[in-house]
Coordinates of C-alpha atoms in Angstrom, one line a residue:
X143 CA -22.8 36.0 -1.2
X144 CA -23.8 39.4 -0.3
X145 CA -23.9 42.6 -2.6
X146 CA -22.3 45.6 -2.3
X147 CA -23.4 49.0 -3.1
X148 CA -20.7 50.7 -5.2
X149 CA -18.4 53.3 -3.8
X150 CA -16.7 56.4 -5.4
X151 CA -13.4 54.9 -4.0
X152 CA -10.7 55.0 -6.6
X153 CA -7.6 52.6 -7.6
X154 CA -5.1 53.7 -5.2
X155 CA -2.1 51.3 -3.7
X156 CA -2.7 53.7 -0.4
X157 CA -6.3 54.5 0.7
X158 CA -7.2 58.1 1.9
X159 CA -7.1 57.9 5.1
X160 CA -7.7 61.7 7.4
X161 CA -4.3 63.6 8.3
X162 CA -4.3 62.3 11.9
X163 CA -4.2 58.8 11.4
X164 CA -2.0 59.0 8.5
X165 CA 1.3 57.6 8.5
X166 CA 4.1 59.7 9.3
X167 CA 7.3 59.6 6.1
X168 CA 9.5 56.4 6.7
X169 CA 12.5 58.9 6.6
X170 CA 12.7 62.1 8.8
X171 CA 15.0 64.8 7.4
X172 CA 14.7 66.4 10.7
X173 CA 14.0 70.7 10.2
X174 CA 15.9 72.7 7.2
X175 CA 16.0 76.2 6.8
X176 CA 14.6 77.2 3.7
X177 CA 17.6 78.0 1.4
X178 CA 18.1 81.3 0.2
X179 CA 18.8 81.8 -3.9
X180 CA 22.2 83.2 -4.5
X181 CA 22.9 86.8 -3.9
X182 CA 21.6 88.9 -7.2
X183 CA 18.7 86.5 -7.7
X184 CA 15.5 88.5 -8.6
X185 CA 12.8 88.0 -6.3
X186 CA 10.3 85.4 -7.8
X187 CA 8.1 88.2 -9.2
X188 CA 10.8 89.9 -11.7
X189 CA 11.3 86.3 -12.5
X190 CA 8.0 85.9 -13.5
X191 CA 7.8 88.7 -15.6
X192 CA 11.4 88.2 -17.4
X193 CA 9.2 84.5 -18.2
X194 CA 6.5 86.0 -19.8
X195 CA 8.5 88.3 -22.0
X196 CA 10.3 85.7 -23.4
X197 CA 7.1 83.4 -23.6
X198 CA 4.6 86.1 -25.3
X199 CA 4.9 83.9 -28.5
X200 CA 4.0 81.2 -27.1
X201 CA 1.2 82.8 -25.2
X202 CA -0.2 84.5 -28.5
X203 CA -0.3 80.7 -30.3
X204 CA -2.3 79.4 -27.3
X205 CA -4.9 82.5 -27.1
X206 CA -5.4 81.7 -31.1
X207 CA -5.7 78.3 -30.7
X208 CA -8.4 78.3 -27.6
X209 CA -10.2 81.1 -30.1
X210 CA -10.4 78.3 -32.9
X211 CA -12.8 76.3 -30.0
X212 CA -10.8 73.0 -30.8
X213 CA -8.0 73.4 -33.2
X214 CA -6.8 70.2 -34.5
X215 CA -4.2 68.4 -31.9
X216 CA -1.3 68.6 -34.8
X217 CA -0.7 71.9 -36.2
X218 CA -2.2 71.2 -40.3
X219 CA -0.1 73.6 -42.8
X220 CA -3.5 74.6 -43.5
X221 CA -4.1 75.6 -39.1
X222 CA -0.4 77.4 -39.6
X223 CA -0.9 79.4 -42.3
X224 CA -3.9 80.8 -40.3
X225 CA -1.9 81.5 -37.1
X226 CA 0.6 83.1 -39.2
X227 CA -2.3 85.5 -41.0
X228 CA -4.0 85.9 -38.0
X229 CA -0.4 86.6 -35.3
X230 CA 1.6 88.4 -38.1
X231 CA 4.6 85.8 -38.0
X232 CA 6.3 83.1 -40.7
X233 CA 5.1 79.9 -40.5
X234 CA 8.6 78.3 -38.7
X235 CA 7.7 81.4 -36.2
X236 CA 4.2 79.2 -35.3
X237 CA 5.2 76.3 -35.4
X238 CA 8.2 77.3 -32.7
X239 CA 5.5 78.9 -30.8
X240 CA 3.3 75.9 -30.7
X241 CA 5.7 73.3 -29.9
X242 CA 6.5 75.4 -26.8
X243 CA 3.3 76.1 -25.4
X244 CA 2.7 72.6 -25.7
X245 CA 5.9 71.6 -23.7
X246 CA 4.8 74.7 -21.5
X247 CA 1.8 73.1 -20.7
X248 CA -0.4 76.3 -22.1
X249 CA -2.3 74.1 -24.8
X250 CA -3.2 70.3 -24.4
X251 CA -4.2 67.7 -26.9
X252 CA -7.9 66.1 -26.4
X253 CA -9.2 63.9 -28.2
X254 CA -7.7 64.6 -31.4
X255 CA -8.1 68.4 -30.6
X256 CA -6.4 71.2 -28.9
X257 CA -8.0 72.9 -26.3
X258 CA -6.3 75.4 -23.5
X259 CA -4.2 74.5 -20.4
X260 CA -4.4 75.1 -16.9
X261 CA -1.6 76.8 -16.8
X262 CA -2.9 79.7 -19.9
X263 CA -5.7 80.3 -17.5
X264 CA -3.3 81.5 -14.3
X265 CA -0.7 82.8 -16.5
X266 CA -1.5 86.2 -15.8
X267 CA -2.2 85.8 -12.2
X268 CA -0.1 83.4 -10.8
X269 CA 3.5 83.5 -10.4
X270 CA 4.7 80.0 -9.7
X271 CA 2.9 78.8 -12.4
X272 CA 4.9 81.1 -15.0
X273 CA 7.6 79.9 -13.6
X274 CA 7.1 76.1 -13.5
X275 CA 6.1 76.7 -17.2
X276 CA 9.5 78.2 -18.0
X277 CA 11.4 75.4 -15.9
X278 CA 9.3 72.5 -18.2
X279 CA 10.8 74.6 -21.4
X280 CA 14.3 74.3 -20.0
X281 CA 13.6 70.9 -19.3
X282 CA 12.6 70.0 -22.6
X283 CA 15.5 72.2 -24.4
X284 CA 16.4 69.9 -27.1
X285 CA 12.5 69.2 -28.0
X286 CA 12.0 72.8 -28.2
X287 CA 15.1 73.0 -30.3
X288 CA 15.9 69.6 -32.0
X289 CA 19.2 68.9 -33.2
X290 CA 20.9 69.1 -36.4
X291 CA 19.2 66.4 -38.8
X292 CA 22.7 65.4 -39.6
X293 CA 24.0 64.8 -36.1
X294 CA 24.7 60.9 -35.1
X295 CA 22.0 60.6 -32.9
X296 CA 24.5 58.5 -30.1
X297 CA 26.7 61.5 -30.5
X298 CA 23.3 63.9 -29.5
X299 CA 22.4 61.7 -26.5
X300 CA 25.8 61.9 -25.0
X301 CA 25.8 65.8 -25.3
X302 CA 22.6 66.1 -23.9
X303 CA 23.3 63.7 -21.1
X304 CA 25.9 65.8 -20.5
X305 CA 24.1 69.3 -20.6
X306 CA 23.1 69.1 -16.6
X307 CA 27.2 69.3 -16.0
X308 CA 27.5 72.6 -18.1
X309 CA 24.2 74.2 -16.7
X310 CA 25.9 73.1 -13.4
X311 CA 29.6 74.6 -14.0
X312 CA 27.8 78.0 -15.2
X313 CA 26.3 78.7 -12.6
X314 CA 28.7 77.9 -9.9
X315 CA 31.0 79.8 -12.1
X316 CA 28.7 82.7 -10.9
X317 CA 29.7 85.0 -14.2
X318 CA 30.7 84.2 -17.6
X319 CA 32.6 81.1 -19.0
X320 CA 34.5 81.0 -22.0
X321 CA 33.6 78.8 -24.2
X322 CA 36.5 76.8 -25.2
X323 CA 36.6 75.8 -21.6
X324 CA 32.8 74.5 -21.6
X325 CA 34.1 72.2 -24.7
X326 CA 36.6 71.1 -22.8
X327 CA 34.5 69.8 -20.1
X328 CA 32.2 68.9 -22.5
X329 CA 35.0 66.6 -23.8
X330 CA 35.5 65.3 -20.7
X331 CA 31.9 64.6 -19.7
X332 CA 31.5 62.7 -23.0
X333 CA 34.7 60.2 -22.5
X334 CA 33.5 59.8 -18.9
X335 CA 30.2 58.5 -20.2
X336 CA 31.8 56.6 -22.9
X337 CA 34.0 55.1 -20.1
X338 CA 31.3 53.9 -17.7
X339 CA 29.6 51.9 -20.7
X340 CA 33.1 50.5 -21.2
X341 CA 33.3 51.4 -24.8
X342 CA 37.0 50.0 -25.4
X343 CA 38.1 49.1 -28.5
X344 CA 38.5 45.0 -28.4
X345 CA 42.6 45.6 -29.8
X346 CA 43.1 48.0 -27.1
X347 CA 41.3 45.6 -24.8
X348 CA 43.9 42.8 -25.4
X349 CA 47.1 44.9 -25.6
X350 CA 45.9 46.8 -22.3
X351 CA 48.5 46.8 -19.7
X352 CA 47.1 45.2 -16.3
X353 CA 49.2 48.1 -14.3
X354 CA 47.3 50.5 -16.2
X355 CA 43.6 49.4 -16.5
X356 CA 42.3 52.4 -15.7
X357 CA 44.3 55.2 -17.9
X358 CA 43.8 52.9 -21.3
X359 CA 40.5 52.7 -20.4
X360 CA 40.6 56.1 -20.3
X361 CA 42.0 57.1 -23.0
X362 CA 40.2 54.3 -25.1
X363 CA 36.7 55.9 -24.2
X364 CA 38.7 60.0 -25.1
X365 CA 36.6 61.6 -28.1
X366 CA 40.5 63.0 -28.7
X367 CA 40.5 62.6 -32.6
X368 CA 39.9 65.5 -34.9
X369 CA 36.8 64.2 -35.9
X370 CA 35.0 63.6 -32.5
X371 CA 36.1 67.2 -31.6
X372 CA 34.8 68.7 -34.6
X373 CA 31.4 67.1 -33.6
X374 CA 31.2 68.4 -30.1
X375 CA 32.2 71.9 -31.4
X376 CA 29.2 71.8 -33.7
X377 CA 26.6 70.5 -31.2
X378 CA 28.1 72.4 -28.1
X379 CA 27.1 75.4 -30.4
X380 CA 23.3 73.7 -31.1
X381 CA 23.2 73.3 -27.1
X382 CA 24.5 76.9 -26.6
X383 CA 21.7 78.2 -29.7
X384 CA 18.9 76.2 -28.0
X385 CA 19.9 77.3 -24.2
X386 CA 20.0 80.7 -25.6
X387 CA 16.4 80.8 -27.7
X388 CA 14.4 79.7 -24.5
X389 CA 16.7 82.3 -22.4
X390 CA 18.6 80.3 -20.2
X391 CA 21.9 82.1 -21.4
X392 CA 23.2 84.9 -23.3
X393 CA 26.3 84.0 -25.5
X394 CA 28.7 87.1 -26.2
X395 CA 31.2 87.1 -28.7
X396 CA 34.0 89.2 -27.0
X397 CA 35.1 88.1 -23.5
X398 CA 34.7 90.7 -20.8
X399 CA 37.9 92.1 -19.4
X400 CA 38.3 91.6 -15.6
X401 CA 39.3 88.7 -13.1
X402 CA 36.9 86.8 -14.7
X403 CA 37.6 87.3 -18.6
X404 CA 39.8 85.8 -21.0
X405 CA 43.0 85.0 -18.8
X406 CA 41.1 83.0 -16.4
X407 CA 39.8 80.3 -19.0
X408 CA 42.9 79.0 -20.4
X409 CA 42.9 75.6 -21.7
X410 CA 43.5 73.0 -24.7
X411 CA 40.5 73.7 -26.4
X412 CA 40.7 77.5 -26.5
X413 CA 44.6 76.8 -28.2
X414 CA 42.8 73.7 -30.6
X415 CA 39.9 76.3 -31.4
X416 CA 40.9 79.8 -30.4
X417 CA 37.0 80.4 -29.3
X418 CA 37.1 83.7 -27.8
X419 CA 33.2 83.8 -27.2
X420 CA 31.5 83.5 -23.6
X421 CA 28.2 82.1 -22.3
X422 CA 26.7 83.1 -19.0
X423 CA 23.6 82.4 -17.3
X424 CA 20.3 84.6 -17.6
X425 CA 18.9 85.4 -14.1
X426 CA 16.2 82.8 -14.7
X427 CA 18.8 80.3 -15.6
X428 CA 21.0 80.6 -13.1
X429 CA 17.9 80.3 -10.3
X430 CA 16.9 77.8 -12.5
X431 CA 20.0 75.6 -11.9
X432 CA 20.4 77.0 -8.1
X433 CA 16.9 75.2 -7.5
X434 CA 17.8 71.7 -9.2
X435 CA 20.9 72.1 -7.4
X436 CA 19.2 72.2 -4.3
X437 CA 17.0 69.9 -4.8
X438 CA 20.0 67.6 -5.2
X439 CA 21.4 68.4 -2.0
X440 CA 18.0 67.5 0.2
X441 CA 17.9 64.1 -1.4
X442 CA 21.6 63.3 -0.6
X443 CA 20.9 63.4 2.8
X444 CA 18.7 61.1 2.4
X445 CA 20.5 57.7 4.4
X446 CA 19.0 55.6 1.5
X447 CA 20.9 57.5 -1.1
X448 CA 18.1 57.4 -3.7
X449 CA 19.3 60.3 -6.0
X450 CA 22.1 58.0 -7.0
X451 CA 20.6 54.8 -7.2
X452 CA 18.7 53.4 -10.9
X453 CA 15.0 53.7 -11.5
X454 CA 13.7 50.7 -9.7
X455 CA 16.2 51.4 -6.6
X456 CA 15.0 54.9 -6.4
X457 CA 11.3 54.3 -6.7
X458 CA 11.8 51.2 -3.6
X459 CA 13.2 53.6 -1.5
X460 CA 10.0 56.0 -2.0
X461 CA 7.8 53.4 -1.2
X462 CA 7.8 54.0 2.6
X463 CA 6.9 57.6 2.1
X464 CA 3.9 59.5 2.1
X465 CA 2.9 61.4 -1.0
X466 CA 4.7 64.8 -0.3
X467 CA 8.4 63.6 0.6
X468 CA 7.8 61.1 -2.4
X469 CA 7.6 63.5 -4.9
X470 CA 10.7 65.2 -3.3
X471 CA 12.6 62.9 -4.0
X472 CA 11.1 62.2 -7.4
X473 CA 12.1 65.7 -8.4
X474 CA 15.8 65.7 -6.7
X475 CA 16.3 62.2 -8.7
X476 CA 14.6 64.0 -12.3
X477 CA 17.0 66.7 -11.4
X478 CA 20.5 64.7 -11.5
X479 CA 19.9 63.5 -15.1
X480 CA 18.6 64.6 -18.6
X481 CA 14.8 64.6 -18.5
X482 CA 15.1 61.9 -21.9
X483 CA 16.9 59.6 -20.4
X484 CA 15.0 59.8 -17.3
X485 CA 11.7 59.1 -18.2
X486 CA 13.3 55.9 -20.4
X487 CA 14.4 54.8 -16.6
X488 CA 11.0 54.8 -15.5
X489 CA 9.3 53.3 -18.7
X490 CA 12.0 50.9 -18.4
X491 CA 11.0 50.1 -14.4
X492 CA 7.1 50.5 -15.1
X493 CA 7.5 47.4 -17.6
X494 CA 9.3 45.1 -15.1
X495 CA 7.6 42.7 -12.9
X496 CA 6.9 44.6 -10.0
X497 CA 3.3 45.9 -9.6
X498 CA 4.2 48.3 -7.1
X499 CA 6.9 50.0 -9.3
X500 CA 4.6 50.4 -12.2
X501 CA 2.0 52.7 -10.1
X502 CA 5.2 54.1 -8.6
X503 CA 7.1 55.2 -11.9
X504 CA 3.5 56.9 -13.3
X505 CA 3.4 59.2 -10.3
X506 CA 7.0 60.2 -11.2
X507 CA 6.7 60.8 -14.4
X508 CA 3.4 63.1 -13.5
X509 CA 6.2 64.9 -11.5
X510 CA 8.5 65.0 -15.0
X511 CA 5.2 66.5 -16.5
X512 CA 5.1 67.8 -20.6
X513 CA 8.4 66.4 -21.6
X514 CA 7.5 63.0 -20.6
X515 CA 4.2 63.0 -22.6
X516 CA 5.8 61.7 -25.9
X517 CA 7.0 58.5 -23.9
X518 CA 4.3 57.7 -22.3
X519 CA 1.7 57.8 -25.5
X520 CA 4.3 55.5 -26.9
X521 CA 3.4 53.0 -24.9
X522 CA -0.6 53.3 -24.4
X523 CA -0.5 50.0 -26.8
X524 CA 1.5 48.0 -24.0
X525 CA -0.8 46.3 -22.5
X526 CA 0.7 46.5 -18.8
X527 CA 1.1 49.7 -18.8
X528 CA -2.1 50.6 -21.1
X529 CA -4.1 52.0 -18.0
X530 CA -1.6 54.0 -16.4
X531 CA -0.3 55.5 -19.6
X532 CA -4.1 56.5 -20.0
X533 CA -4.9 57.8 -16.6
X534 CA -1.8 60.4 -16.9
X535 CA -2.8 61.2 -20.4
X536 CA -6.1 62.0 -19.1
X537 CA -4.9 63.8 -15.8
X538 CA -2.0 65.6 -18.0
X539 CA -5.1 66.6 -20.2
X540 CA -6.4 68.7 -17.1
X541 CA -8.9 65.8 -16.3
X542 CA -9.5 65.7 -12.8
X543 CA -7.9 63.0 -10.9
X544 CA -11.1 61.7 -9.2
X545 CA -12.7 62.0 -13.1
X546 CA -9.8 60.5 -14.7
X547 CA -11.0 57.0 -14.6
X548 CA -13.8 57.4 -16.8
X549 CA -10.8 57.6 -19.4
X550 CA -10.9 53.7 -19.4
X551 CA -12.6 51.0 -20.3
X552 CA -14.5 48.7 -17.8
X553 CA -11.7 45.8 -18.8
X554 CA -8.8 48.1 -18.4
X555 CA -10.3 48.9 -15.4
X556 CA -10.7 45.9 -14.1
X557 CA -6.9 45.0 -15.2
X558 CA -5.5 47.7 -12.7
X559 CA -7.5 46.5 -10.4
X560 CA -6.2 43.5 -10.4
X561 CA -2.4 45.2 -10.7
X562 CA -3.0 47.4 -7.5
X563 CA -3.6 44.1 -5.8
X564 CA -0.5 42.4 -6.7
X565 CA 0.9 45.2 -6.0
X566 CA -0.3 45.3 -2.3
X567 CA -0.6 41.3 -2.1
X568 CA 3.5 41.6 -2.6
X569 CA 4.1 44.5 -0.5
X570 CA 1.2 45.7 1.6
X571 CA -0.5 44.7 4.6
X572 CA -3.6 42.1 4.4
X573 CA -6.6 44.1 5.8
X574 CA -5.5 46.8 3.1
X575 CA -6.0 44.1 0.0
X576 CA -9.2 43.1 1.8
X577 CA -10.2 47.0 1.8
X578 CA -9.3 46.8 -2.2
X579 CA -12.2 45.1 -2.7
X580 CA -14.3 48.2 -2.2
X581 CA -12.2 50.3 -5.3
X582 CA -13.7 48.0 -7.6
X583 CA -16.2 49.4 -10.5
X584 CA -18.2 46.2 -10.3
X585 CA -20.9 46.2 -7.7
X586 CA -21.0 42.9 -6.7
X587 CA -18.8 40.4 -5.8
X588 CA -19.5 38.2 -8.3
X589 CA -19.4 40.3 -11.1
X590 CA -16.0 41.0 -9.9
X591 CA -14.7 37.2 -10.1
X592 CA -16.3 37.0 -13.5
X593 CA -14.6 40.0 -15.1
X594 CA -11.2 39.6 -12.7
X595 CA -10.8 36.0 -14.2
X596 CA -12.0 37.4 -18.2
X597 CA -9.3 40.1 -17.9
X598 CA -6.2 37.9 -18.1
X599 CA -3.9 39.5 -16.0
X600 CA -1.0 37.4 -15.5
X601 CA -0.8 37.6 -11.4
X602 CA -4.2 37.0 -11.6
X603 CA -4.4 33.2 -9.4
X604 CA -2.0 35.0 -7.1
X605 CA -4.2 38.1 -6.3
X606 CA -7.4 35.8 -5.8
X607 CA -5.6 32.9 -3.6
X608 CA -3.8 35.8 -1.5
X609 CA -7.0 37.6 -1.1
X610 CA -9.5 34.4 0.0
X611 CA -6.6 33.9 2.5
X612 CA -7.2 37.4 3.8
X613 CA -10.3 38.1 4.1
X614 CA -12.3 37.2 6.8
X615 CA -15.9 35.9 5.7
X616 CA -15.6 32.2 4.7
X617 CA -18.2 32.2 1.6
X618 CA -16.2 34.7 0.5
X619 CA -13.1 33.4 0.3
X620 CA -14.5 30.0 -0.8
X621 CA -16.2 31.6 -3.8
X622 CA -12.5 33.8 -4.2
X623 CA -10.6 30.2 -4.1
X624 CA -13.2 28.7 -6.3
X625 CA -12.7 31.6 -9.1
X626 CA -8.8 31.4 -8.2
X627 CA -9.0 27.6 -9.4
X628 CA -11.2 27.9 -12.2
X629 CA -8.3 30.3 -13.8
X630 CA -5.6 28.2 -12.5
X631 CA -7.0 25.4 -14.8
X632 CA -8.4 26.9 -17.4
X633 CA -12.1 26.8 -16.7
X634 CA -14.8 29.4 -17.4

């Protein structure tokens, strides 16, 4: 048994490897030209600036907070009343403001405390970063604005799944919509969900006609009773309020006169409601939407079709990729749905049985950034995802990736470890789980058994019988299929 000296190598399921050997994306998209924004977009620089008007609230809370040198991570009443002295604003006024530079990514939670973002420290200077801010806000709309307490909260997750649709239909639209016809899409987006979870009624189930499957269904799933329509008029106003307060869209309550005013949105909901009011995109909300938009379209052409596919499909499909197209894809996918329901996808696929779709699910939800930081605390006392959940907590913290280790403990360490190679044992090559060995904390080989067959990982025997078979010095893998044995049946 030989020692090993350690290495500063870290727990990847790809080693670095320099840009000429490394592997070209499994899927060519062949050249693109870069697409232009539609006509009457501001360049990105007015964008920027229309950003940090709306945001100087935000901006204020986090200044105040980095002066406090560690304000506590949840705003106290006591910590609020002194923002409000110190900013000049009512206490709901700081507490708005904080809950979006949070989402925005300007303050961060350490360690029970509050400390400045990255993103605080470029805001002045950097453009793209403004703007990523703003698109995490619009992300995280109905975090930033939370819905009525009284709202059926099945009711609230249909609306918002169905929020994308609107955005969508605005800005195609390219001017305003009224909005009577946005509730009647809204309506229709909402019995189309209801529909694909085939929520029929069991008595019209039975007296459905088998000519007409699809209709009844149809009309089973329709939220066409006064009450469900009163309910979407109330929260298509909350989503209208919340788009509007983080400046998405402007709402006016006269129609504008012209080819595009009030005779060209006729429809049953504007006779049911008489709604004479229209909503139209903000300049940053309509290049907002252009750029999910086309992000959609670049996945689509993707032969494997990932943008359409479920969690685990999509993240199997971005396995053959390198880093860069990965994350393209990542983003087209995030784009197509609610963020919410999104990162429950990938929780969901990070808890199944596939190593290699855990590791894959964390890099996509560091794409999904601030919204997705609730979710993933929520599961830090999962014990399979523990040590993924706190290397993105640490990363998200502004921890640097080749630091963010130091964020676990040598057993939770030791548990990834062992993940990564089940993880690679199921789906990578043997020389690259021999070259695992060298990512280990431990320094010795030995000490490596020891702790590997402490940790209790539940591919554990697998790992060690896959990885004597690999590897190509006999003591080795004798001592590996000893320590594989030993765990197999129980021994120390």
């Amino acid at each position: 048994m030989t020692s090993r000296t350690p290495r500063d190598s870290r727990l990847r399921l790809v080693r670095n490897r320099p840009m000429a050997t490394a592997r070209r994306p499994a899927v060519n998209r062949g050249s693109r030209p870069a697409p232009r924004p539609p006509e009457g977009t501001p360049p990105p620089a007015e964008l920027a600036r229309r950003a940090r008007a709306g945001l100087t609230g935000a901006v204020a809370i986090a200044h105040w907070a980095a002066a406090e040198h560690g304000a506590p991570g949840a705003l106290s009443d006591g910590a609020a009343a002194r923002a409000a002295a110190a900013l000049g604003l009512s206490e709901p006024e700081v507490r708005r403001d904080w809950d979006r530079a949070r989402l925005i990514g300007l303050i961060e939670h350490h360690a029970g405390t509050t400390r400045p973002g990255w993103r605080l420290q470029a805001w002045d200077r950097d453009d793209s970063a403004v703007l990523r801010g703003w698109v995490a806000l619009l992300d995280a709309w109905s975090l930033a604005c939370p819905a009525p307490a009284a709202a059926e909260p099945t009711a609230v997750a249909e609306v918002v799944e169905a929020v994308p649709q609107l955005l969508s239909l605005l800005q195609l639209s390219a001017g305003p919509m009224q909005i009577s016809a946005l509730l009647d899409m809204l309506r229709q987006r909402v019995a189309e969900l209801r529909t694909e979870r085939c929520e029929v009624p069991q008595d019209a189930a039975e007296l459905q006609d088998a000519t007409e499957p699809q209709e009844t269904a149809q009309r089973a799933g329709s939220p066409d009773d006064a009450e469900d329509t009163a309910t979407l008029e109330g929260l298509l106003d909350w989503v209208l309020d919340a788009l509007s307060s983080v400046g998405a869209l402007t709402v006016r309550e006269e129609p504008q006169e012209g080819p595009d005013g009030p005779e060209s949105a006729g429809s049953a909901a504007e006779e049911a409601k008489g709604d004479s009011r229209e909503a139209e995109l903000s300049a940053l909300g309509s290049w907002a939407v252009w750029v999910k938009l086309e992000q959609i379209c670049v996945a689509a052409q993707s032969p494997a079709g990932n943008i359409e596919q479920p969690a685990p499909d999509m993240l199997r499909g971005c396995a053959g990729l390198t880093p860069g197209p990965a994350r393209a894809e990542y983003r087209a996918w995030l784009a197509a749905r609610p963020v919410g329901s999104a990162v429950t996808e990938l929780i969901e696929a990070a808890r199944g049985d596939d190593a290699l779709l855990r590791g894959l699910a964390f890099e996509a939800l560091r794409v999904v950034g601030a919204p997705a930081e609730p979710a993933v605390r929520a599961v830090v006392g999962e014990s399979c995802l523990r040590p993924y959940a706190l290397l993105w907590l640490a990363e998200h913290e502004g921890a640097d990736p080749d630091e963010a280790l130091d964020a676990l403990t040598r057993e939770e360490a030791t548990w990834l470890w062992v993940d990564t190679a089940a993880a690679i044992s199921d789906h990578g090559e043997s020389p690259l789980l021999v070259r695992h060995l060298e990512s280990a904390v431990q320094g010795t080989v030995p000490a490596l058994l020891e702790e590997v067959r402490a940790v209790g990982h539940p591919r554990t025997v697998q790992v060690l019988v896959a990885l004597a078979a690999a590897h190509p010095d006999p003591a080795l893998a004798k001592a590996v299929r000893r320590a594989a044995f030993q765990v197999h049946t129980g021994g120390a």
